[in-house]
mmCIF file of C-alpha atoms in Angstrom:
data_model
loop_
_atom_site.group_PDB
_atom_site.id
_atom_site.type_symbol
_atom_site.label_atom_id
_atom_site.label_comp_id
_atom_site.label_asym_id
_atom_site.label_seq_id
_atom_site.Cartn_x
_atom_site.Cartn_y
_atom_site.Cartn_z
ATOM 1 C CA ASP G 1 -0.001 -0.015 -0.022
ATOM 2 C CA THR G 2 1.644 3.240 -1.146
ATOM 3 C CA GLY G 3 1.193 6.381 0.761
ATOM 4 C CA VAL G 4 0.142 9.823 -0.280
ATOM 5 C CA SER G 5 2.490 11.104 -3.013
ATOM 6 C CA GLN G 6 3.133 14.824 -4.041
ATOM 7 C CA ASP G 7 4.853 16.348 -7.037
ATOM 8 C CA PRO G 8 7.119 18.238 -7.246
ATOM 9 C CA ARG G 9 8.825 17.975 -3.886
ATOM 10 C CA HIS G 10 10.473 21.461 -4.349
ATOM 11 C CA LYS G 11 9.531 24.404 -6.537
ATOM 12 C CA ILE G 12 11.266 27.764 -6.958
ATOM 13 C CA THR G 13 9.520 30.318 -8.892
ATOM 14 C CA LYS G 14 9.551 33.958 -9.588
ATOM 15 C CA ARG G 15 6.941 36.333 -8.177
ATOM 16 C CA GLY G 16 4.051 36.564 -10.519
ATOM 17 C CA GLN G 17 4.488 33.115 -12.127
ATOM 18 C CA ASN G 18 1.794 30.447 -11.783
ATOM 19 C CA VAL G 19 2.596 27.122 -10.157
ATOM 20 C CA THR G 20 0.641 23.892 -10.109
ATOM 21 C CA PHE G 21 1.205 20.982 -7.560
ATOM 22 C CA ARG G 22 -0.110 17.453 -7.821
ATOM 23 C CA CYS G 23 -1.238 15.147 -5.009
ATOM 24 C CA ASP G 24 -2.026 11.401 -5.327
ATOM 25 C CA PRO G 25 -3.952 10.172 -2.316
ATOM 26 C CA ILE G 26 -3.948 6.529 -0.925
ATOM 27 C CA SER G 27 -5.945 4.646 -3.278
ATOM 28 C CA GLU G 28 -9.020 3.827 -1.393
ATOM 29 C CA HIS G 29 -9.372 7.186 0.366
ATOM 30 C CA ASN G 30 -12.276 9.319 -0.394
ATOM 31 C CA ARG G 31 -11.204 12.457 1.116
ATOM 32 C CA LEU G 32 -8.317 14.695 0.247
ATOM 33 C CA TYR G 33 -7.023 17.821 1.955
ATOM 34 C CA TRP G 34 -4.671 20.636 1.176
ATOM 35 C CA TYR G 35 -2.799 22.369 4.022
ATOM 36 C CA ARG G 36 -0.129 25.035 4.034
ATOM 37 C CA GLN G 37 2.657 25.203 6.693
ATOM 38 C CA THR G 38 5.131 27.872 7.373
ATOM 39 C CA LEU G 39 8.121 27.721 9.590
ATOM 40 C CA GLY G 40 7.292 27.289 13.281
ATOM 41 C CA GLN G 41 3.556 26.945 12.552
ATOM 42 C CA GLY G 42 1.290 23.854 12.341
ATOM 43 C CA PRO G 43 -0.366 22.921 9.073
ATOM 44 C CA GLU G 44 -3.230 25.347 8.103
ATOM 45 C CA PHE G 45 -6.258 23.942 6.454
ATOM 46 C CA LEU G 46 -6.799 25.245 2.856
ATOM 47 C CA THR G 47 -9.506 23.037 1.284
ATOM 48 C CA TYR G 48 -10.820 19.582 0.976
ATOM 49 C CA PHE G 49 -12.544 17.196 -1.291
ATOM 50 C CA GLN G 50 -15.031 14.288 -0.745
ATOM 51 C CA ASN G 51 -14.472 12.360 -3.949
ATOM 52 C CA GLU G 52 -14.543 14.988 -6.706
ATOM 53 C CA ALA G 53 -16.613 17.480 -4.840
ATOM 54 C CA GLN G 54 -14.778 20.411 -3.220
ATOM 55 C CA LEU G 55 -16.787 20.735 0.045
ATOM 56 C CA GLU G 56 -14.949 23.493 1.959
ATOM 57 C CA LYS G 57 -12.352 26.243 1.122
ATOM 58 C CA SER G 58 -10.729 28.298 3.870
ATOM 59 C CA ARG G 59 -11.546 31.991 3.961
ATOM 60 C CA LEU G 60 -7.886 32.555 4.251
ATOM 61 C CA LEU G 61 -7.538 31.324 0.672
ATOM 62 C CA SER G 62 -7.342 34.115 -1.797
ATOM 63 C CA ASP G 63 -8.796 33.906 -5.349
ATOM 64 C CA ARG G 64 -5.361 33.167 -6.710
ATOM 65 C CA PHE G 65 -5.718 29.700 -5.318
ATOM 66 C CA SER G 66 -7.593 27.049 -6.967
ATOM 67 C CA ALA G 67 -7.899 23.251 -6.373
ATOM 68 C CA GLU G 68 -9.482 20.401 -8.455
ATOM 69 C CA ARG G 69 -10.065 16.751 -8.070
ATOM 70 C CA PRO G 70 -11.509 15.987 -11.437
ATOM 71 C CA LYS G 71 -12.043 12.269 -11.203
ATOM 72 C CA GLY G 72 -12.040 11.863 -7.338
ATOM 73 C CA SER G 73 -8.507 10.437 -7.466
ATOM 74 C CA PHE G 74 -5.546 12.833 -7.730
ATOM 75 C CA SER G 75 -5.762 16.465 -7.036
ATOM 76 C CA THR G 76 -4.024 19.624 -8.222
ATOM 77 C CA LEU G 77 -3.566 22.894 -6.438
ATOM 78 C CA GLU G 78 -2.750 25.990 -8.545
ATOM 79 C CA ILE G 79 -1.425 29.289 -7.365
ATOM 80 C CA GLN G 80 -1.630 32.142 -9.827
ATOM 81 C CA ARG G 81 0.511 35.272 -9.789
ATOM 82 C CA THR G 82 2.464 34.017 -6.915
ATOM 83 C CA GLU G 83 3.636 36.239 -4.227
ATOM 84 C CA GLN G 84 6.623 36.010 -1.712
ATOM 85 C CA GLY G 85 3.992 35.347 1.028
ATOM 86 C CA ASP G 86 3.134 32.026 -0.689
ATOM 87 C CA SER G 87 6.393 30.526 0.165
ATOM 88 C CA ALA G 88 5.601 27.621 2.413
ATOM 89 C CA MET G 89 5.261 23.800 2.498
ATOM 90 C CA TYR G 90 2.166 22.751 0.768
ATOM 91 C CA LEU G 91 0.902 19.490 2.369
ATOM 92 C CA CYS G 92 -1.672 17.072 0.984
ATOM 93 C CA ALA G 93 -3.417 14.569 3.130
ATOM 94 C CA SER G 94 -5.966 11.814 2.542
ATOM 95 C CA SER G 95 -8.440 9.841 4.558
ATOM 96 C CA LEU G 96 -11.104 7.246 4.317
ATOM 97 C CA GLY G 97 -13.854 9.738 5.156
ATOM 98 C CA GLN G 98 -15.409 7.569 7.826
ATOM 99 C CA GLY G 99 -14.906 6.724 11.509
ATOM 100 C CA VAL G 100 -12.267 8.697 13.272
ATOM 101 C CA ASP G 101 -11.063 9.644 9.857
ATOM 102 C CA GLU G 102 -7.408 9.925 10.524
ATOM 103 C CA GLN G 103 -5.507 11.819 7.948
ATOM 104 C CA TYR G 104 -2.243 10.789 6.398
ATOM 105 C CA PHE G 105 0.071 13.245 4.935
ATOM 106 C CA GLY G 106 2.225 13.218 1.815
ATOM 107 C CA PRO G 107 5.884 14.427 1.837
ATOM 108 C CA GLY G 108 4.793 17.997 0.930
ATOM 109 C CA THR G 109 5.918 20.467 -1.770
ATOM 110 C CA ARG G 110 8.140 23.163 -0.539
ATOM 111 C CA LEU G 111 7.483 26.449 -2.596
ATOM 112 C CA THR G 112 9.995 29.299 -2.709
ATOM 113 C CA VAL G 113 8.834 32.496 -4.388
ATOM 114 C CA THR G 114 11.741 34.775 -5.202
ATOM 115 C CA GLN J 1 -11.703 31.416 16.385
ATOM 116 C CA LYS J 2 -11.106 27.795 16.943
ATOM 117 C CA GLU J 3 -7.679 27.194 18.380
ATOM 118 C CA VAL J 4 -5.321 24.429 19.561
ATOM 119 C CA GLU J 5 -2.709 25.491 22.038
ATOM 120 C CA GLN J 6 0.616 23.910 22.751
ATOM 121 C CA ASN J 7 3.754 24.915 24.463
ATOM 122 C CA SER J 8 6.411 25.384 21.905
ATOM 123 C CA GLY J 9 9.218 24.127 23.983
ATOM 124 C CA PRO J 10 11.889 22.851 23.678
ATOM 125 C CA LEU J 11 11.041 20.142 26.206
ATOM 126 C CA SER J 12 14.263 18.361 27.200
ATOM 127 C CA VAL J 13 14.120 15.043 28.698
ATOM 128 C CA PRO J 14 16.956 12.429 29.318
ATOM 129 C CA GLU J 15 17.007 9.305 27.407
ATOM 130 C CA GLY J 16 14.824 6.628 28.995
ATOM 131 C CA ALA J 17 12.638 9.218 30.775
ATOM 132 C CA ILE J 18 8.894 9.882 30.221
ATOM 133 C CA ALA J 19 8.079 12.835 27.960
ATOM 134 C CA SER J 20 4.687 14.551 28.620
ATOM 135 C CA LEU J 21 3.292 16.756 25.942
ATOM 136 C CA ASN J 22 0.080 18.723 26.456
ATOM 137 C CA CYS J 23 -2.499 20.356 24.305
ATOM 138 C CA THR J 24 -5.659 22.320 24.904
ATOM 139 C CA TYR J 25 -8.429 22.968 22.297
ATOM 140 C CA SER J 26 -11.138 25.560 22.170
ATOM 141 C CA ASP J 27 -13.814 23.850 19.997
ATOM 142 C CA ARG J 28 -16.137 21.713 22.224
ATOM 143 C CA GLY J 29 -17.495 20.206 19.084
ATOM 144 C CA SER J 30 -14.230 18.533 18.343
ATOM 145 C CA GLN J 31 -14.652 14.755 18.107
ATOM 146 C CA SER J 32 -11.290 13.434 17.138
ATOM 147 C CA PHE J 33 -7.905 14.159 18.419
ATOM 148 C CA PHE J 34 -4.522 13.299 16.852
ATOM 149 C CA TRP J 35 -0.902 13.564 17.607
ATOM 150 C CA TYR J 36 1.491 13.767 14.754
ATOM 151 C CA ARG J 37 5.263 13.749 14.818
ATOM 152 C CA GLN J 38 7.252 16.014 12.545
ATOM 153 C CA TYR J 39 10.944 15.795 12.006
ATOM 154 C CA SER J 40 12.662 18.953 10.624
ATOM 155 C CA GLY J 41 12.039 19.397 6.951
ATOM 156 C CA LYS J 42 9.599 16.483 6.792
ATOM 157 C CA SER J 43 5.875 16.182 6.697
ATOM 158 C CA PRO J 44 3.701 15.210 9.885
ATOM 159 C CA GLU J 45 3.486 11.476 10.669
ATOM 160 C CA LEU J 46 0.475 10.297 12.456
ATOM 161 C CA ILE J 47 1.368 8.497 15.666
ATOM 162 C CA MET J 48 -1.896 8.400 17.886
ATOM 163 C CA PHE J 49 -5.528 9.257 17.620
ATOM 164 C CA ILE J 50 -8.060 9.279 20.337
ATOM 165 C CA TYR J 51 -11.736 10.084 20.505
ATOM 166 C CA SER J 52 -12.973 8.911 23.953
ATOM 167 C CA ASN J 53 -12.284 10.298 27.286
ATOM 168 C CA GLY J 54 -9.503 8.331 29.076
ATOM 169 C CA ASP J 55 -6.315 6.814 28.017
ATOM 170 C CA LYS J 56 -5.228 4.999 24.907
ATOM 171 C CA GLU J 57 -2.011 3.142 24.814
ATOM 172 C CA ASP J 58 0.063 2.143 21.704
ATOM 173 C CA GLY J 59 3.520 0.836 22.417
ATOM 174 C CA ARG J 60 5.517 3.415 24.217
ATOM 175 C CA PHE J 61 2.905 6.066 23.526
ATOM 176 C CA THR J 62 -0.123 6.962 25.565
ATOM 177 C CA ALA J 63 -2.714 9.487 24.553
ATOM 178 C CA GLN J 64 -5.003 11.009 27.223
ATOM 179 C CA LEU J 65 -8.198 12.864 26.532
ATOM 180 C CA ASN J 66 -10.366 14.942 28.982
ATOM 181 C CA LYS J 67 -13.202 16.504 27.030
ATOM 182 C CA ALA J 68 -14.608 18.292 30.125
ATOM 183 C CA SER J 69 -11.225 20.142 30.487
ATOM 184 C CA GLN J 70 -10.657 20.210 26.719
ATOM 185 C CA TYR J 71 -7.291 18.860 27.171
ATOM 186 C CA VAL J 72 -5.134 16.223 25.329
ATOM 187 C CA SER J 73 -1.858 14.798 26.207
ATOM 188 C CA LEU J 74 0.819 12.391 24.927
ATOM 189 C CA LEU J 75 3.146 10.423 27.077
ATOM 190 C CA ILE J 76 6.183 8.805 25.541
ATOM 191 C CA ARG J 77 7.744 6.290 27.803
ATOM 192 C CA ASP J 78 11.425 5.274 27.535
ATOM 193 C CA SER J 79 12.243 8.223 25.395
ATOM 194 C CA GLN J 80 14.905 7.662 22.778
ATOM 195 C CA PRO J 81 17.119 10.237 20.897
ATOM 196 C CA SER J 82 15.100 9.265 17.725
ATOM 197 C CA ASP J 83 11.992 10.629 19.476
ATOM 198 C CA SER J 84 13.519 14.144 19.119
ATOM 199 C CA ALA J 85 11.050 16.007 16.946
ATOM 200 C CA THR J 86 8.293 18.462 16.917
ATOM 201 C CA TYR J 87 4.936 17.025 18.126
ATOM 202 C CA LEU J 88 1.686 18.519 16.661
ATOM 203 C CA CYS J 89 -1.673 18.193 18.305
ATOM 204 C CA ALA J 90 -4.831 18.271 16.049
ATOM 205 C CA ALA J 91 -8.432 18.512 17.020
ATOM 206 C CA GLY J 92 -11.656 18.656 15.042
ATOM 207 C CA THR J 93 -14.364 16.595 13.283
ATOM 208 C CA TYR J 94 -13.593 16.266 9.578
ATOM 209 C CA LYS J 95 -11.499 19.398 9.454
ATOM 210 C CA TYR J 96 -8.636 19.507 11.854
ATOM 211 C CA ILE J 97 -7.096 22.543 13.660
ATOM 212 C CA PHE J 98 -3.278 22.037 14.340
ATOM 213 C CA GLY J 99 -1.405 23.499 17.176
ATOM 214 C CA THR J 100 2.098 25.008 16.468
ATOM 215 C CA GLY J 101 3.835 22.027 17.968
ATOM 216 C CA THR J 102 6.073 21.208 20.898
ATOM 217 C CA ARG J 103 9.687 20.690 20.156
ATOM 218 C CA LEU J 104 10.995 17.553 22.091
ATOM 219 C CA LYS J 105 14.658 16.991 22.690
ATOM 220 C CA VAL J 106 15.781 13.702 24.145
ATOM 221 C CA LEU J 107 19.251 13.850 25.417
ATOM 222 C CA ALA J 108 21.503 10.840 25.177
#
Protein backbone atom coordinates (compact mmCIF):
# COMPACT_ATOMS: atom_id res chain seq x y z
CA ASP A 1 0.00 0.00 0.00
CA THR A 2 1.66 3.20 -1.16
CA GLY A 3 1.19 6.37 0.81
CA VAL A 4 0.22 9.83 -0.31
CA SER A 5 2.54 11.17 -2.98
CA GLN A 6 3.14 14.76 -4.05
CA ASP A 7 4.89 16.28 -7.00
CA PRO A 8 7.10 18.23 -7.26
CA ARG A 9 8.87 18.04 -3.92
CA HIS A 10 10.48 21.42 -4.39
CA LYS A 11 9.53 24.37 -6.54
CA ILE A 12 11.35 27.68 -6.93
CA THR A 13 9.50 30.30 -8.90
CA LYS A 14 9.65 33.99 -9.53
CA ARG A 15 7.02 36.33 -8.18
CA GLY A 16 4.12 36.64 -10.56
CA GLN A 17 4.46 33.17 -12.07
CA ASN A 18 1.82 30.46 -11.82
CA VAL A 19 2.58 27.12 -10.19
CA THR A 20 0.67 23.84 -10.00
CA PHE A 21 1.17 21.01 -7.53
CA ARG A 22 -0.15 17.47 -7.75
CA CYS A 23 -1.26 15.10 -5.01
CA ASP A 24 -2.03 11.38 -5.35
CA PRO A 25 -3.89 10.10 -2.29
CA ILE A 26 -3.90 6.60 -0.82
CA SER A 27 -5.93 4.61 -3.33
CA GLU A 28 -9.07 3.79 -1.32
CA HIS A 29 -9.27 7.20 0.39
CA ASN A 30 -12.29 9.33 -0.48
CA ARG A 31 -11.22 12.54 1.19
CA LEU A 32 -8.32 14.71 0.17
CA TYR A 33 -7.07 17.77 2.00
CA TRP A 34 -4.68 20.58 1.21
CA TYR A 35 -2.78 22.36 3.98
CA ARG A 36 -0.10 25.01 4.07
CA GLN A 37 2.65 25.10 6.67
CA THR A 38 5.13 27.86 7.35
CA LEU A 39 8.15 27.69 9.63
CA GLY A 40 7.25 27.33 13.30
CA GLN A 41 3.54 26.88 12.60
CA GLY A 42 1.24 23.90 12.38
CA PRO A 43 -0.44 22.93 9.13
CA GLU A 44 -3.19 25.38 8.15
CA PHE A 45 -6.28 24.02 6.40
CA LEU A 46 -6.82 25.27 2.84
CA THR A 47 -9.49 23.08 1.28
CA TYR A 48 -10.83 19.55 1.08
CA PHE A 49 -12.59 17.20 -1.31
CA GLN A 50 -14.99 14.35 -0.80
CA ASN A 51 -14.43 12.33 -3.97
CA GLU A 52 -14.53 14.94 -6.75
CA ALA A 53 -16.58 17.52 -4.83
CA GLN A 54 -14.77 20.43 -3.20
CA LEU A 55 -16.74 20.77 0.04
CA GLU A 56 -14.93 23.52 1.87
CA LYS A 57 -12.42 26.23 1.18
CA SER A 58 -10.70 28.29 3.84
CA ARG A 59 -11.59 31.97 3.96
CA LEU A 60 -7.85 32.58 4.21
CA LEU A 61 -7.46 31.26 0.67
CA SER A 62 -7.34 34.08 -1.84
CA ASP A 63 -8.84 33.92 -5.33
CA ARG A 64 -5.36 33.21 -6.66
CA PHE A 65 -5.61 29.69 -5.28
CA SER A 66 -7.66 26.99 -6.96
CA ALA A 67 -7.85 23.26 -6.43
CA GLU A 68 -9.40 20.45 -8.43
CA ARG A 69 -9.96 16.75 -8.08
CA PRO A 70 -11.56 15.98 -11.43
CA LYS A 71 -12.07 12.23 -11.20
CA GLY A 72 -12.03 11.82 -7.46
CA SER A 73 -8.49 10.48 -7.53
CA PHE A 74 -5.51 12.85 -7.80
CA SER A 75 -5.81 16.54 -7.04
CA THR A 76 -4.06 19.67 -8.23
CA LEU A 77 -3.50 22.94 -6.41
CA GLU A 78 -2.74 25.96 -8.56
CA ILE A 79 -1.44 29.29 -7.35
CA GLN A 80 -1.69 32.12 -9.83
CA ARG A 81 0.48 35.26 -9.76
CA THR A 82 2.61 33.97 -6.91
CA GLU A 83 3.72 36.33 -4.15
CA GLN A 84 6.61 36.01 -1.73
CA GLY A 85 4.11 35.36 1.06
CA ASP A 86 3.08 32.16 -0.72
CA SER A 87 6.43 30.60 0.16
CA ALA A 88 5.58 27.63 2.37
CA MET A 89 5.31 23.85 2.50
CA TYR A 90 2.12 22.70 0.79
CA LEU A 91 0.89 19.48 2.29
CA CYS A 92 -1.66 17.07 0.96
CA ALA A 93 -3.42 14.55 3.20
CA SER A 94 -5.99 11.86 2.55
CA SER A 95 -8.44 9.90 4.65
CA LEU A 96 -11.12 7.26 4.29
CA GLY A 97 -13.84 9.76 5.12
CA GLN A 98 -15.44 7.66 7.84
CA GLY A 99 -15.01 6.74 11.48
CA VAL A 100 -12.28 8.63 13.28
CA ASP A 101 -11.11 9.73 9.84
CA GLU A 102 -7.40 9.93 10.51
CA GLN A 103 -5.50 11.87 7.89
CA TYR A 104 -2.22 10.74 6.40
CA PHE A 105 0.11 13.32 4.94
CA GLY A 106 2.22 13.23 1.83
CA PRO A 107 5.83 14.44 1.80
CA GLY A 108 4.81 17.98 0.85
CA THR A 109 5.85 20.43 -1.83
CA ARG A 110 8.16 23.18 -0.66
CA LEU A 111 7.50 26.38 -2.60
CA THR A 112 9.98 29.24 -2.66
CA VAL A 113 8.90 32.45 -4.38
CA THR A 114 11.80 34.76 -5.21
CA GLN B 1 -11.71 31.46 16.34
CA LYS B 2 -11.07 27.76 16.90
CA GLU B 3 -7.68 27.18 18.43
CA VAL B 4 -5.35 24.43 19.56
CA GLU B 5 -2.69 25.53 22.01
CA GLN B 6 0.62 23.87 22.68
CA ASN B 7 3.73 24.93 24.54
CA SER B 8 6.39 25.45 21.86
CA GLY B 9 9.20 24.09 24.05
CA PRO B 10 11.81 22.87 23.69
CA LEU B 11 11.00 20.16 26.18
CA SER B 12 14.24 18.41 27.09
CA VAL B 13 14.21 14.98 28.72
CA PRO B 14 17.00 12.48 29.33
CA GLU B 15 17.07 9.23 27.41
CA GLY B 16 14.85 6.62 29.05
CA ALA B 17 12.62 9.17 30.80
CA ILE B 18 8.93 9.87 30.22
CA ALA B 19 8.13 12.84 28.00
CA SER B 20 4.79 14.52 28.64
CA LEU B 21 3.30 16.72 25.93
CA ASN B 22 0.13 18.75 26.44
CA CYS B 23 -2.47 20.42 24.29
CA THR B 24 -5.69 22.35 24.88
CA TYR B 25 -8.41 23.04 22.33
CA SER B 26 -11.19 25.59 22.17
CA ASP B 27 -13.86 23.91 20.01
CA ARG B 28 -16.09 21.78 22.23
CA GLY B 29 -17.55 20.22 19.08
CA SER B 30 -14.25 18.49 18.30
CA GLN B 31 -14.70 14.76 18.14
CA SER B 32 -11.30 13.41 17.12
CA PHE B 33 -7.86 14.22 18.40
CA PHE B 34 -4.52 13.38 16.88
CA TRP B 35 -0.85 13.49 17.65
CA TYR B 36 1.58 13.82 14.78
CA ARG B 37 5.36 13.71 14.88
CA GLN B 38 7.27 15.97 12.51
CA TYR B 39 10.99 15.81 11.94
CA SER B 40 12.69 18.94 10.65
CA GLY B 41 12.03 19.41 6.95
CA LYS B 42 9.64 16.46 6.77
CA SER B 43 5.86 16.15 6.72
CA PRO B 44 3.76 15.21 9.77
CA GLU B 45 3.51 11.50 10.61
CA LEU B 46 0.45 10.23 12.47
CA ILE B 47 1.38 8.46 15.69
CA MET B 48 -1.80 8.39 17.79
CA PHE B 49 -5.47 9.25 17.66
CA ILE B 50 -8.09 9.29 20.42
CA TYR B 51 -11.79 10.12 20.50
CA SER B 52 -13.05 8.87 23.87
CA ASN B 53 -12.30 10.25 27.31
CA GLY B 54 -9.54 8.37 29.06
CA ASP B 55 -6.29 6.78 28.02
CA LYS B 56 -5.24 4.97 24.87
CA GLU B 57 -1.95 3.11 24.76
CA ASP B 58 0.08 2.05 21.73
CA GLY B 59 3.54 0.74 22.46
CA ARG B 60 5.58 3.45 24.17
CA PHE B 61 2.89 6.07 23.50
CA THR B 62 -0.16 6.89 25.61
CA ALA B 63 -2.70 9.49 24.58
CA GLN B 64 -5.01 10.96 27.19
CA LEU B 65 -8.21 12.90 26.54
CA ASN B 66 -10.33 14.94 28.94
CA LYS B 67 -13.20 16.55 27.04
CA ALA B 68 -14.55 18.37 30.09
CA SER B 69 -11.22 20.18 30.47
CA GLN B 70 -10.64 20.31 26.69
CA TYR B 71 -7.26 18.80 27.24
CA VAL B 72 -5.24 16.21 25.33
CA SER B 73 -1.85 14.84 26.26
CA LEU B 74 0.74 12.45 24.92
CA LEU B 75 3.12 10.46 27.09
CA ILE B 76 6.20 8.89 25.56
CA ARG B 77 7.78 6.26 27.77
CA ASP B 78 11.43 5.22 27.57
CA SER B 79 12.21 8.25 25.40
CA GLN B 80 14.88 7.72 22.76
CA PRO B 81 17.04 10.27 20.93
CA SER B 82 15.13 9.28 17.76
CA ASP B 83 11.97 10.67 19.42
CA SER B 84 13.47 14.16 19.15
CA ALA B 85 11.06 15.99 16.88
CA THR B 86 8.17 18.44 16.93
CA TYR B 87 4.89 16.95 18.11
CA LEU B 88 1.73 18.43 16.65
CA CYS B 89 -1.66 18.15 18.30
CA ALA B 90 -4.76 18.34 16.09
CA ALA B 91 -8.44 18.52 17.00
CA GLY B 92 -11.67 18.65 15.06
CA THR B 93 -14.28 16.61 13.27
CA TYR B 94 -13.55 16.27 9.55
CA LYS B 95 -11.43 19.41 9.39
CA TYR B 96 -8.66 19.54 11.90
CA ILE B 97 -7.05 22.50 13.60
CA PHE B 98 -3.39 22.01 14.38
CA GLY B 99 -1.36 23.50 17.18
CA THR B 100 2.03 25.03 16.51
CA GLY B 101 3.76 21.98 17.97
CA THR B 102 6.04 21.22 20.89
CA ARG B 103 9.68 20.60 20.15
CA LEU B 104 10.98 17.59 22.09
CA LYS B 105 14.67 16.97 22.66
CA VAL B 106 15.74 13.63 24.09
CA LEU B 107 19.25 13.90 25.49
CA ALA B 108 21.51 10.85 25.15
